[in-house]
mmCIF file of C-alpha atoms in Angstrom:
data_model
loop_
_atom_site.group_PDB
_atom_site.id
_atom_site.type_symbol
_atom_site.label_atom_id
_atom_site.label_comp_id
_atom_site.label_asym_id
_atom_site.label_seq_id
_atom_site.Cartn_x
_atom_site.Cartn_y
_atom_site.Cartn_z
ATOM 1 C CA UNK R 1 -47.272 -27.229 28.834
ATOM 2 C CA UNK R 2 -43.919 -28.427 28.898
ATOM 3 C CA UNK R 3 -42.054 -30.360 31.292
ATOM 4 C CA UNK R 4 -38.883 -31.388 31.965
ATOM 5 C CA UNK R 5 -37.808 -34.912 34.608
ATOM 6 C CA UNK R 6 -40.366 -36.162 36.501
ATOM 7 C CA UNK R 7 -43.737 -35.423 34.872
ATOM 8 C CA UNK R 8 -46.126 -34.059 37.489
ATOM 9 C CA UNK R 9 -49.942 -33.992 36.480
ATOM 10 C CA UNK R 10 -52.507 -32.052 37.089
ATOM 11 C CA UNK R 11 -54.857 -33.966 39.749
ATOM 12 C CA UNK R 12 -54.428 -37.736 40.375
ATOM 13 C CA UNK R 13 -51.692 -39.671 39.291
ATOM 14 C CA UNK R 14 -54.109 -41.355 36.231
ATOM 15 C CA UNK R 15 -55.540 -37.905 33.714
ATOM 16 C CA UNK R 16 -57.639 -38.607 31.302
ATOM 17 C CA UNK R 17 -57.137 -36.638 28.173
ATOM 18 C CA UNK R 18 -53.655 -35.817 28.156
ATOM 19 C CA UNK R 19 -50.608 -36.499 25.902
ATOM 20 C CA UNK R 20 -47.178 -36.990 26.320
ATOM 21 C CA UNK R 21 -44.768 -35.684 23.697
ATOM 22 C CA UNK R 22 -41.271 -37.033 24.160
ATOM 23 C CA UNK R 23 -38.289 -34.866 22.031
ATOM 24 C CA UNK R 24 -36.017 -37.140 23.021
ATOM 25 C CA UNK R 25 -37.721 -39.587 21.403
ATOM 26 C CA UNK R 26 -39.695 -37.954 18.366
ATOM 27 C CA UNK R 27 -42.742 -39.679 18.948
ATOM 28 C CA UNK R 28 -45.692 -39.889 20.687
ATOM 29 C CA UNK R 29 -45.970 -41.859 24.008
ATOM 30 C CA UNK R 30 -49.289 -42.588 24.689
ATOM 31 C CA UNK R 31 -53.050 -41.218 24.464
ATOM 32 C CA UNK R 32 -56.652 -41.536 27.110
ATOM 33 C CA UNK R 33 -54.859 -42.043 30.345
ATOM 34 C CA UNK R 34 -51.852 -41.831 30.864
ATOM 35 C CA UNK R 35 -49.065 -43.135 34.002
ATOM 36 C CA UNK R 36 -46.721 -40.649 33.177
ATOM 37 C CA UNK R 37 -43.584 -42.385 35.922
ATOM 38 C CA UNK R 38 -44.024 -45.817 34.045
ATOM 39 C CA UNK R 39 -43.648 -44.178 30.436
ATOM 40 C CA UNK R 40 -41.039 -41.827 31.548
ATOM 41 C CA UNK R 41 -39.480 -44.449 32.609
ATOM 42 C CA UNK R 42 -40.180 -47.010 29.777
ATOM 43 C CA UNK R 43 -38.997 -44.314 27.154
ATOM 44 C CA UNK R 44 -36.190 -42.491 29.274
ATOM 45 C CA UNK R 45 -37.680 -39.157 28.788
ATOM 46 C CA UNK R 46 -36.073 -35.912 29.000
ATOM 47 C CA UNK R 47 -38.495 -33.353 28.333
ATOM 48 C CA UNK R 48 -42.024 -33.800 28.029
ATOM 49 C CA UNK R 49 -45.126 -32.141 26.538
ATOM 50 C CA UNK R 50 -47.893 -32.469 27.987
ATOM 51 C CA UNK R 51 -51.188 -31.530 25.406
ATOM 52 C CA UNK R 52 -54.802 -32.024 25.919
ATOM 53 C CA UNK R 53 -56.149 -34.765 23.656
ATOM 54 C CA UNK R 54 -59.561 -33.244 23.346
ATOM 55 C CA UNK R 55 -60.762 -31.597 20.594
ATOM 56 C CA UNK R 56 -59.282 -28.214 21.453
ATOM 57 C CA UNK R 57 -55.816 -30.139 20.954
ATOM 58 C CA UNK R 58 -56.808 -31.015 17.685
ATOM 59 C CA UNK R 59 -56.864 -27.615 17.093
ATOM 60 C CA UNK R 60 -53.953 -26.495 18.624
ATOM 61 C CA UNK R 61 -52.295 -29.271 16.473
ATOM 62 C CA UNK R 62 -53.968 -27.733 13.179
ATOM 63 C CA UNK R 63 -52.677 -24.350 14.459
ATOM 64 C CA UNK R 64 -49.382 -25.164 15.241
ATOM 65 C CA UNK R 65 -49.166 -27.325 11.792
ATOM 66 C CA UNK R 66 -50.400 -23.786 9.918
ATOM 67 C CA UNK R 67 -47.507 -21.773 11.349
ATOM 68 C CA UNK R 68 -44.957 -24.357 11.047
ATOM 69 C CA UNK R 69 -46.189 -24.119 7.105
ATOM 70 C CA UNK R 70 -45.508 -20.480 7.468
ATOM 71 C CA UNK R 71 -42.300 -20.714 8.499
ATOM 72 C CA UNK R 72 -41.014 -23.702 6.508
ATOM 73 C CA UNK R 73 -42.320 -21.689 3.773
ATOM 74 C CA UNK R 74 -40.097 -18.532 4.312
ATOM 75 C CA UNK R 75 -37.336 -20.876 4.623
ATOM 76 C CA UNK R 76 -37.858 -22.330 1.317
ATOM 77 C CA UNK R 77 -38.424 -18.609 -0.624
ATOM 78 C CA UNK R 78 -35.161 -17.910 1.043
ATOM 79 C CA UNK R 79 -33.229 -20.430 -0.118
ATOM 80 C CA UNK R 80 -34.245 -20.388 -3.460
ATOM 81 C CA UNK R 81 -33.491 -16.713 -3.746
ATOM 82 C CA UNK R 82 -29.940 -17.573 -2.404
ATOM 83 C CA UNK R 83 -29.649 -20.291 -5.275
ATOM 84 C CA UNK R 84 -31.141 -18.041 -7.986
ATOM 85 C CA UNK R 85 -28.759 -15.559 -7.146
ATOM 86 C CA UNK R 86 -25.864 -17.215 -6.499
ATOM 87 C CA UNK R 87 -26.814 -19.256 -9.908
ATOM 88 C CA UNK R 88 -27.226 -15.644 -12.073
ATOM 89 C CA UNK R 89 -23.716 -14.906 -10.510
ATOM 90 C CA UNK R 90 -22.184 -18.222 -11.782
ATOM 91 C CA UNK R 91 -23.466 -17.650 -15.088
ATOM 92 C CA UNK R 92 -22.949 -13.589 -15.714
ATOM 93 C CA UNK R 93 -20.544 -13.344 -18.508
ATOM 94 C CA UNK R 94 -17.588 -10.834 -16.916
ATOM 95 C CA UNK R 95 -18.366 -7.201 -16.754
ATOM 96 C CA UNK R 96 -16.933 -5.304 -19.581
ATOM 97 C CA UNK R 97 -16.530 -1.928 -19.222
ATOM 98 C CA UNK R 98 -16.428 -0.415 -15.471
ATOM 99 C CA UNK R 99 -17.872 3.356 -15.581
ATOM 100 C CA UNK R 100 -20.633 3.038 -13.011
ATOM 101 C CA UNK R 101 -20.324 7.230 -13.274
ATOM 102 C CA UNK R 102 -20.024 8.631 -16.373
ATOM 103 C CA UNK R 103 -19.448 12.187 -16.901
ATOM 104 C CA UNK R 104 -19.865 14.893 -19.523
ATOM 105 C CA UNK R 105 -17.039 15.563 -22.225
ATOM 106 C CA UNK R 106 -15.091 18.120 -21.360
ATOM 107 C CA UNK R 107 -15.478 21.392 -23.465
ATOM 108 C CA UNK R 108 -12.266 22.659 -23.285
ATOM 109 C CA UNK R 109 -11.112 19.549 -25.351
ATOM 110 C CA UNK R 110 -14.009 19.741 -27.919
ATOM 111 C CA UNK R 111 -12.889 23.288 -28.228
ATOM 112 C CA UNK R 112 -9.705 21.879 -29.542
ATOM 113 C CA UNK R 113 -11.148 19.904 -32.553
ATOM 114 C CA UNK R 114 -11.384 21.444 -35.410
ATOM 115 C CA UNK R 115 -14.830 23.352 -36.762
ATOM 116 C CA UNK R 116 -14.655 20.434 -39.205
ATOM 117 C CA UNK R 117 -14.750 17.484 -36.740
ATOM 118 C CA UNK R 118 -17.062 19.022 -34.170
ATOM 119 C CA UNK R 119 -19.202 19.362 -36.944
ATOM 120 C CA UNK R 120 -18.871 15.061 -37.900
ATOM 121 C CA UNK R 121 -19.411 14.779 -34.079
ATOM 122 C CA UNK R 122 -22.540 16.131 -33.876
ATOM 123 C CA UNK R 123 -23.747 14.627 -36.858
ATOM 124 C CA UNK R 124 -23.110 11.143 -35.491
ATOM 125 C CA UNK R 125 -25.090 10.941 -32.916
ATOM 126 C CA UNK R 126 -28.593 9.848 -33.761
ATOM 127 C CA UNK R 127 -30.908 9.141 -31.157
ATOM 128 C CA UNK R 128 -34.241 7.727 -31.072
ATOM 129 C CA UNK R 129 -36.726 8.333 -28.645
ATOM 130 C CA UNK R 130 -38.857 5.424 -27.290
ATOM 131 C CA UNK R 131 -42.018 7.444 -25.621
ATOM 132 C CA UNK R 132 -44.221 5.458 -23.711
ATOM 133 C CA UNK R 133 -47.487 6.584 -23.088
ATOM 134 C CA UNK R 134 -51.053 5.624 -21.602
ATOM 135 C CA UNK R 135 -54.099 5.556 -23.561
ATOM 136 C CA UNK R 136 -55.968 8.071 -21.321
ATOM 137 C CA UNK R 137 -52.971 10.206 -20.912
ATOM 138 C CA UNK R 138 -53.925 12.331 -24.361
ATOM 139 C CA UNK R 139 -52.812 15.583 -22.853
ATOM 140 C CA UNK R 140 -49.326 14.376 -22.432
ATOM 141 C CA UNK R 141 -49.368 12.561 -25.668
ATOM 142 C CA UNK R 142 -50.402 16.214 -27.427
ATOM 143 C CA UNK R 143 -47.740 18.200 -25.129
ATOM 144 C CA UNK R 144 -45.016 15.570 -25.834
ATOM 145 C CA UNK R 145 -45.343 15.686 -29.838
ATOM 146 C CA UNK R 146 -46.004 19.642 -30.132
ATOM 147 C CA UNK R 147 -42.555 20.247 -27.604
ATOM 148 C CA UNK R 148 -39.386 18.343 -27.052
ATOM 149 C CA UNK R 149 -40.039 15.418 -29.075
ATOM 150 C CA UNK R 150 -39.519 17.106 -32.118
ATOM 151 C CA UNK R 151 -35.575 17.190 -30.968
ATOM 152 C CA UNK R 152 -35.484 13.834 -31.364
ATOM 153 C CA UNK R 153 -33.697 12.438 -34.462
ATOM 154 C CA UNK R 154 -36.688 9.888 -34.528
ATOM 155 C CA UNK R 155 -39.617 9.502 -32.247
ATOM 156 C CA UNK R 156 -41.932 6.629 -31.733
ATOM 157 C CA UNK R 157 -44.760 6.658 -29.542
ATOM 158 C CA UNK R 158 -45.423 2.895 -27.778
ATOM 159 C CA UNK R 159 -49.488 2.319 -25.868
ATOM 160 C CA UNK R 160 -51.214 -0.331 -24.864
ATOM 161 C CA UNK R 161 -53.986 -0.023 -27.271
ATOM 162 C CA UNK R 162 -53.919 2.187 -30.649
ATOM 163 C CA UNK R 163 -55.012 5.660 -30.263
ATOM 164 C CA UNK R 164 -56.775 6.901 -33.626
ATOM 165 C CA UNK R 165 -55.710 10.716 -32.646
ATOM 166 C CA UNK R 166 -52.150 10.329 -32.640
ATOM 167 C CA UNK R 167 -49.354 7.308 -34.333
ATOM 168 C CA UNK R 168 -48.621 4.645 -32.247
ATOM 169 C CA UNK R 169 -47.063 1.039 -31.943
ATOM 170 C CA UNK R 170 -49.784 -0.854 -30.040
ATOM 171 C CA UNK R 171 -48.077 -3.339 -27.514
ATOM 172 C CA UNK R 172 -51.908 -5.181 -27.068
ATOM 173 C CA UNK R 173 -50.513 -5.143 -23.172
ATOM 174 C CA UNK R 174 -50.784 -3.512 -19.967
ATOM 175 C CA UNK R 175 -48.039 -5.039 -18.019
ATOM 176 C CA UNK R 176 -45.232 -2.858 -18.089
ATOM 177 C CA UNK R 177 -43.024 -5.653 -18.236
ATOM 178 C CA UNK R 178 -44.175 -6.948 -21.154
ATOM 179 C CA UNK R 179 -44.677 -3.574 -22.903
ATOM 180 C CA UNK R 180 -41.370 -2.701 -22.057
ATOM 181 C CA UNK R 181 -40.175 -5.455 -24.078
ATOM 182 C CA UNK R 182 -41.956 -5.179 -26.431
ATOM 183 C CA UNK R 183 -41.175 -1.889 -27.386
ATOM 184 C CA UNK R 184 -37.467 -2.322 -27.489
ATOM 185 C CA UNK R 185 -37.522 -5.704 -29.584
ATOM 186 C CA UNK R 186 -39.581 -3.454 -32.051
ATOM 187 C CA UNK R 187 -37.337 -0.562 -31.878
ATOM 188 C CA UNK R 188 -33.998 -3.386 -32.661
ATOM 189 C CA UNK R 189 -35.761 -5.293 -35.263
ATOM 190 C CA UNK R 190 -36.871 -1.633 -37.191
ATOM 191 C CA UNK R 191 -34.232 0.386 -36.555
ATOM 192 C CA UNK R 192 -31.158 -0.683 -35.215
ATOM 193 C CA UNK R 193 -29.331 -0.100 -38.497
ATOM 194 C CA UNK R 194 -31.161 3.948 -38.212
ATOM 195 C CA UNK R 195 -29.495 4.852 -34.708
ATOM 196 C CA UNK R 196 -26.837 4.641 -32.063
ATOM 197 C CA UNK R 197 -28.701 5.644 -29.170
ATOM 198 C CA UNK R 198 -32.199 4.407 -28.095
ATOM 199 C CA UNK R 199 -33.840 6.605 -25.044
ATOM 200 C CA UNK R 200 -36.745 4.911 -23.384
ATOM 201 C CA UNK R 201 -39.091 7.365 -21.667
ATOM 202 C CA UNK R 202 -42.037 8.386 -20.483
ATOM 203 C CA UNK R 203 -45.052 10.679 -21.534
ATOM 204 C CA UNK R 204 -44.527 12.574 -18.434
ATOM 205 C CA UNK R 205 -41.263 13.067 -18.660
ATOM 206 C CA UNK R 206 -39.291 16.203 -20.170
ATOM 207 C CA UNK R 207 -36.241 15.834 -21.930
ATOM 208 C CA UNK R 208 -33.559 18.448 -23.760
ATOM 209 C CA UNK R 209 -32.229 15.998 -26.283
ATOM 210 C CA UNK R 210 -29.340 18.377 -27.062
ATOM 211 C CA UNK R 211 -28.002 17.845 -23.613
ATOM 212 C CA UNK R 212 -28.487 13.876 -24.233
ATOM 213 C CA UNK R 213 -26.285 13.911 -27.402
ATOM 214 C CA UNK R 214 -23.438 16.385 -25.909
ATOM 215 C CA UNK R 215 -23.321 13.784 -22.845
ATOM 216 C CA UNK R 216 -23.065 10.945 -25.546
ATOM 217 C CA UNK R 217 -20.611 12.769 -27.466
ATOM 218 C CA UNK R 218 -17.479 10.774 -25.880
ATOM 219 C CA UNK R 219 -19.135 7.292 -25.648
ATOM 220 C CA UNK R 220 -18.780 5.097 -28.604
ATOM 221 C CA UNK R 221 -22.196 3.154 -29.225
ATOM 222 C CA UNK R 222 -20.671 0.386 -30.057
ATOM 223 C CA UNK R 223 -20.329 -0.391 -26.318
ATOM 224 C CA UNK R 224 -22.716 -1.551 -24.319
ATOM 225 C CA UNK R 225 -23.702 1.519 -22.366
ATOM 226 C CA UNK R 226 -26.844 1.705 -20.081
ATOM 227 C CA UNK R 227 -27.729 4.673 -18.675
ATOM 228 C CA UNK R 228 -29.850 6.833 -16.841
ATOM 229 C CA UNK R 229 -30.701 7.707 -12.804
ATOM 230 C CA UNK R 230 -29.198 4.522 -11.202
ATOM 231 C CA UNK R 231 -31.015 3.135 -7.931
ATOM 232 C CA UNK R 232 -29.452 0.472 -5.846
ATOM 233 C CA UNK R 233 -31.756 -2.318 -4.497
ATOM 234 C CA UNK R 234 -29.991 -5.284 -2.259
ATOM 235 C CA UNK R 235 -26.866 -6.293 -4.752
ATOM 236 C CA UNK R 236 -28.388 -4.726 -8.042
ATOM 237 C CA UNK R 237 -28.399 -1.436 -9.402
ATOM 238 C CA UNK R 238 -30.966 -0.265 -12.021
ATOM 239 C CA UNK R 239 -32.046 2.625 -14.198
ATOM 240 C CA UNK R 240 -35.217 4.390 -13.226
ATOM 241 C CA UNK R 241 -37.676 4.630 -16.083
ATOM 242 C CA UNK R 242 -39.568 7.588 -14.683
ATOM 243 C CA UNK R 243 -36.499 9.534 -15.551
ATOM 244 C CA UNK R 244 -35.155 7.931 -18.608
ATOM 245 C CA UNK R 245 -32.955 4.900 -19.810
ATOM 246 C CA UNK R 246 -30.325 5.355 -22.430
ATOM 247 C CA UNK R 247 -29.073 1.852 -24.787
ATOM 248 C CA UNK R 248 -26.517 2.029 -26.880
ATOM 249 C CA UNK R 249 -27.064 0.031 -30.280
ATOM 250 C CA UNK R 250 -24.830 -2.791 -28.519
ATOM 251 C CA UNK R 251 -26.193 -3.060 -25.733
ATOM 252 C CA UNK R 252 -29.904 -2.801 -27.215
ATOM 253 C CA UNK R 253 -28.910 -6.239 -29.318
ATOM 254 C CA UNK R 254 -27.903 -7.988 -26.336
ATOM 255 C CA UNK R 255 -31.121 -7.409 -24.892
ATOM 256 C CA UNK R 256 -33.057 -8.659 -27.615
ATOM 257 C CA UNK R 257 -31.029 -12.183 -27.914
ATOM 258 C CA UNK R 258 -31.567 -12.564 -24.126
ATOM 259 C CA UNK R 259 -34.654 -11.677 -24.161
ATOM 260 C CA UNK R 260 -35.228 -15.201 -26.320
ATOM 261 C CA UNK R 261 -33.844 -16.913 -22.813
ATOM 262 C CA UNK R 262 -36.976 -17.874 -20.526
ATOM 263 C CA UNK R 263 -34.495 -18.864 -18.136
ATOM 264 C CA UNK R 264 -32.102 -15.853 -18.055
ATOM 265 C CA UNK R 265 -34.768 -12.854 -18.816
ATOM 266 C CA UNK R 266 -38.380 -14.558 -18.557
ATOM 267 C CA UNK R 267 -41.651 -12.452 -20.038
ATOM 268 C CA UNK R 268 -43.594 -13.376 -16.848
ATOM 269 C CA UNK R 269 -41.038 -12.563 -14.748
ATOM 270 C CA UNK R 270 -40.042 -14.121 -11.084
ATOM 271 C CA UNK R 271 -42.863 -16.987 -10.319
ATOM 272 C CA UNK R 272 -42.359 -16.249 -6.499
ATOM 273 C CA UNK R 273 -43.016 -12.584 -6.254
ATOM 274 C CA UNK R 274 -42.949 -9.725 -9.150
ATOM 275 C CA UNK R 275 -40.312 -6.739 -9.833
ATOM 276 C CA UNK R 276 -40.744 -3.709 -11.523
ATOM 277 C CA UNK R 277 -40.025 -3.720 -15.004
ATOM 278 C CA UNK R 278 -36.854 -1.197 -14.529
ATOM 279 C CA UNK R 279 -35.404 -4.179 -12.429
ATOM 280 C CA UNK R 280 -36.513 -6.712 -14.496
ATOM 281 C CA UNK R 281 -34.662 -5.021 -17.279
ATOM 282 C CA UNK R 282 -31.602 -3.795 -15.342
ATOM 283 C CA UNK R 283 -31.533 -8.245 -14.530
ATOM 284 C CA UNK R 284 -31.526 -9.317 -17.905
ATOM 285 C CA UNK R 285 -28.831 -7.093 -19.363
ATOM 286 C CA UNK R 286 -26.847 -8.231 -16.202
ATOM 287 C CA UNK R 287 -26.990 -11.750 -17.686
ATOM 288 C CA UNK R 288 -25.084 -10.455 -20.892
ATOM 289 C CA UNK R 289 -22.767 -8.410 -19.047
ATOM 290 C CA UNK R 290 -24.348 -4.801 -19.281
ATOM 291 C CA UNK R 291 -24.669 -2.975 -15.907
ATOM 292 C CA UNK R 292 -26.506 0.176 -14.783
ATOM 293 C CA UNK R 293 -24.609 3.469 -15.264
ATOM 294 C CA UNK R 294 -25.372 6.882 -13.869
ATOM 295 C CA UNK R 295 -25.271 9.901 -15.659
ATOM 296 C CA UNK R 296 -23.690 12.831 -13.574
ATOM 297 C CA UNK R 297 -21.832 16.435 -14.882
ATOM 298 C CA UNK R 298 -18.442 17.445 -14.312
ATOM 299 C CA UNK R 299 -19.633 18.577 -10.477
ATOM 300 C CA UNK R 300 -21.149 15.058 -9.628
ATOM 301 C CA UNK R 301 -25.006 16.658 -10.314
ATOM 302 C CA UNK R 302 -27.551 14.410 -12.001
ATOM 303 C CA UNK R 303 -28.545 14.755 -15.135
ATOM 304 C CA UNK R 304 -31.539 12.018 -15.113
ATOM 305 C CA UNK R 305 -34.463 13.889 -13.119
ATOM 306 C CA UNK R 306 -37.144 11.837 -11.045
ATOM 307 C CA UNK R 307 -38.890 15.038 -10.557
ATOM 308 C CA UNK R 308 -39.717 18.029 -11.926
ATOM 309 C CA UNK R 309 -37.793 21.728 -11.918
ATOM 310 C CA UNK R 310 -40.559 23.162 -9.458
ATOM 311 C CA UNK R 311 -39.763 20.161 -6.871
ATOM 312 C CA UNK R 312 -36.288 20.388 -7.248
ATOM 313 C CA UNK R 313 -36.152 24.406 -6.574
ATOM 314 C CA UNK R 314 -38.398 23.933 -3.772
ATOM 315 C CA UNK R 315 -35.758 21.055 -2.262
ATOM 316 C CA UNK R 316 -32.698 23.662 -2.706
ATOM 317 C CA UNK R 317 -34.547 26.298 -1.534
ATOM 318 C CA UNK R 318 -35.323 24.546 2.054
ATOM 319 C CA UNK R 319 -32.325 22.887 2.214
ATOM 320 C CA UNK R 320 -29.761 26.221 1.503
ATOM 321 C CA UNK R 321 -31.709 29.367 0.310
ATOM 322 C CA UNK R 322 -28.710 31.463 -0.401
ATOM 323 C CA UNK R 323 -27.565 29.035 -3.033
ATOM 324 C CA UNK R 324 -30.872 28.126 -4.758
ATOM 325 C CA UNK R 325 -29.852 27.692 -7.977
ATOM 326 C CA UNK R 326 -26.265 25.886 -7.837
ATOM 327 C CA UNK R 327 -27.997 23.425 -4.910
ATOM 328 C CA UNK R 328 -31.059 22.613 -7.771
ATOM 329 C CA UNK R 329 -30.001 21.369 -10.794
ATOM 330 C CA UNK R 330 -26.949 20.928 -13.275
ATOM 331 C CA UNK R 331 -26.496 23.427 -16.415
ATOM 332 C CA UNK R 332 -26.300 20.272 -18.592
ATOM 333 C CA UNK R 333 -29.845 18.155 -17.381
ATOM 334 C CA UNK R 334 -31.476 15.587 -19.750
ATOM 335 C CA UNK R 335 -34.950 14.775 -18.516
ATOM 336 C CA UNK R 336 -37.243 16.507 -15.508
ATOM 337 C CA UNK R 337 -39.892 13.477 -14.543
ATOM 338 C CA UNK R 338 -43.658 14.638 -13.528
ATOM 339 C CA UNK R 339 -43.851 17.868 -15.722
ATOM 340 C CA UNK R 340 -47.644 18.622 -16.445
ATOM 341 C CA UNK R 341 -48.583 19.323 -19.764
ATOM 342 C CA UNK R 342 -48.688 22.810 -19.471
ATOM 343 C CA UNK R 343 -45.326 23.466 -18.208
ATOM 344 C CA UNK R 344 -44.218 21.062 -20.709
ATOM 345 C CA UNK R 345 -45.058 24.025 -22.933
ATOM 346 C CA UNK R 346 -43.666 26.633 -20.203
ATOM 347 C CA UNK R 347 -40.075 24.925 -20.173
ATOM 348 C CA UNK R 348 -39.692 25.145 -23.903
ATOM 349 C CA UNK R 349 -40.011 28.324 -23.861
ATOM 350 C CA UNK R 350 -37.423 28.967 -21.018
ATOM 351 C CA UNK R 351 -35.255 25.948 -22.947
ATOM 352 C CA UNK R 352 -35.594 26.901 -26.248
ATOM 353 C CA UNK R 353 -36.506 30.358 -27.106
ATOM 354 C CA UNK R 354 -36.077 32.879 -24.222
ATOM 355 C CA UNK R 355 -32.743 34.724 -25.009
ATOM 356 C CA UNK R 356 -31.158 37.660 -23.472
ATOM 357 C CA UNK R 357 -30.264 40.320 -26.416
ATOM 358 C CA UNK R 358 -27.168 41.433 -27.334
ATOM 359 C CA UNK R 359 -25.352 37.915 -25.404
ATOM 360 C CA UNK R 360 -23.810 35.262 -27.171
ATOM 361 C CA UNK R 361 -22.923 31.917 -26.508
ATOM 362 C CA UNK R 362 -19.566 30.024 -27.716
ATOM 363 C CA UNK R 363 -20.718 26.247 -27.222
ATOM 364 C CA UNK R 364 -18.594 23.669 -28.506
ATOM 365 C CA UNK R 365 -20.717 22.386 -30.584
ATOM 366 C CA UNK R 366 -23.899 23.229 -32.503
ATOM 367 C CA UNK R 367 -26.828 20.288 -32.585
ATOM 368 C CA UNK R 368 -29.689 21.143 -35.240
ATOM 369 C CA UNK R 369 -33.097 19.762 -34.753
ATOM 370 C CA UNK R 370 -34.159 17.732 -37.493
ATOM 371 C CA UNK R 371 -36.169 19.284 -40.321
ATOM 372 C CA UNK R 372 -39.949 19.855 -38.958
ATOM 373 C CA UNK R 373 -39.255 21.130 -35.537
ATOM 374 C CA UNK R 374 -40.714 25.044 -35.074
ATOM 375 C CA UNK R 375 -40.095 24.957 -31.591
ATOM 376 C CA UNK R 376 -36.742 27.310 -31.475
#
């Protein structure tokens, strides 16, 4: 109960088992029975508080004790989130390229080149695919190596455990953190001199590599590029996974020499509270100066997929029915996230090998598969 002047008790002037709390003077005045005139007077109190010194006080003590934990607590993780940020601001080296969206060559300029230097174009780009799949995800793993991975210049497949059926780098983690990292410091340290373009992506996950390389076509690798889907969460902005992340050589090398900072890109991540390992990633590049970069076409339409064709029709189709297909998805799409196996197989076929007869098609450029793939 709180009071405030002239304390007036319960009862008689004299109650036993009742405290005075005085916030004027941060202490407590007395205990048992109390005259609460003579110490209001003796201690010039303002406001008062009067609490039962039984047990139940104790309790209420304890309880009030608990929740001032609780919030002196939140304080704290508050304040060292505003000093951890405002300490990775300080020390981010300054941004050096600004693209945020990047967008896909233009064709009419490609069409200028000559048949000659198209030709060195395409042959430049070398991409290899990072594939990360789960040990009881063999049904992907099968669809993934008999479709689209064959497109891939090079393709390594990264588990937590070795697989006897299939070739894999074994991580000997689950934590997709950790795995994550792992797979790119092996991909630097065996092939960084092999490719310009590292693509990071999951088992469930469909991807037309040709698409990838004509979007990379304009972007020197020497850069530090990262790109993919970006998401924005409070001030940073981050690739999914689910739909692909694209490194650059240069950017891949930062990554590796921060990733020997515990301070700037730990293994164990935050000790108060954990991120996902696309923002863990999309905070360590930060600290060398790479930032998160979404891939778009010419008409502002993703090219990074969360979800699969099927979903995306079905969103166009509620949303404006009489423009289905130019409300779905754009011409030029990379990856489609949460394709089953089967229509893994179903969307090479409508990629790859269903032609009209009699039509042909002028593209700018012509990117062969490498030797081995019998998909076409």
């Amino acid at each position: 109960m709180l009071y405030t002047g002239r304390v007036e008790l319960p009862g008689d002037s004299e109650v036993a088992g009742w405290r005075l709390w005085a916030s004027s003077q941060r202490e407590w005045c007395g205990g048992g029975r109390l005259q609460p005139e003579v110490i209001a007077e003796e201690h010039s109190i303002s406001t008062y508080l009067l609490l039962p010194s039984s047990p139940d006080a104790k309790m209420i003590k304890e309880g009030s004790s608990f929740l001032k934990g609780i919030i002196l607590g939140g304080v704290l993780c508050l304040f060292l989130t505003l000093i951890n940020n405002s300490k990775m601001g300080g020390q981010m080296q300054p941004r050096s390229h600004e693209h945020h969206h990047l967008k896909v060559p233009n064709k009419d300029e490609l069409l200028k080149l000559s048949e000659a230097k198209r030709l060195e174009l395409s042959q430049s780009i070398r991409v290899l695919c990072l594939i990360m799949v789960k040990p009881k995800e063999i049904g992907y793993w099968a669809s993934v190596i008999e479709t689209w991975s064959k497109h891939c210049d090079g393709a390594v497949f990264y588990s937590s455990e070795t697989i006897k059926p299939f070739q894999s780098v074994s991580l000997g983690t689950e934590d997709q953190w950790i795995g994550t990292r792992k797979a790119f410091e092996h991909a630097y340290e065996t092939y960084k001199d092999d490719y310009s373009w590292f693509f990071l992506v999951q088992a469930t996950s469909f991807a037309i590599i040709e698409n990838l390389k004509f979007f990379l076509l304009n972007k020197d690798p020497g850069e530090p590029f990262y790109i993919g889907h970006t998401v924005k969460s409070g001030t940073l902005e981050y690739v999914e996974t689910s739909s692909g992340v694209v490194l650059s050589v240069e950017a891949l090398e930062r990554l590796y020499w921060v990733m020997s900072d515990p301070v700037k890109c730990p293994e164990k991540g935050s000790l108060l509270w954990k991120m996902s390992e696309e923002k863990e990633l999309a905070v360590c590049l930060k600290y060398t100066g790479v930032f998160a970069e979404n891939a778009e076409d010419n008409e502002g339409k993703e090219l990074f997929n969360s979800k699969n064709v099927k979903t995306l029709i079905g969103e166009a189709m509620s949303n404006n029915q009489n423009e289905v297909v130019e409300g779905c998805c754009s011409d030029l799409a990379i990856t489609f996230h949460g394709s089953s196996p089967n229509h893994m197989h179903v969307m090479m076929y409508g990629v790859y090998r269903l032609r009209p007869f009699g039509h042909t098609f002028n593209d700018a450029l012509i990117f062969m598969p490498p030797a081995g793939s019998i998909n076409d």
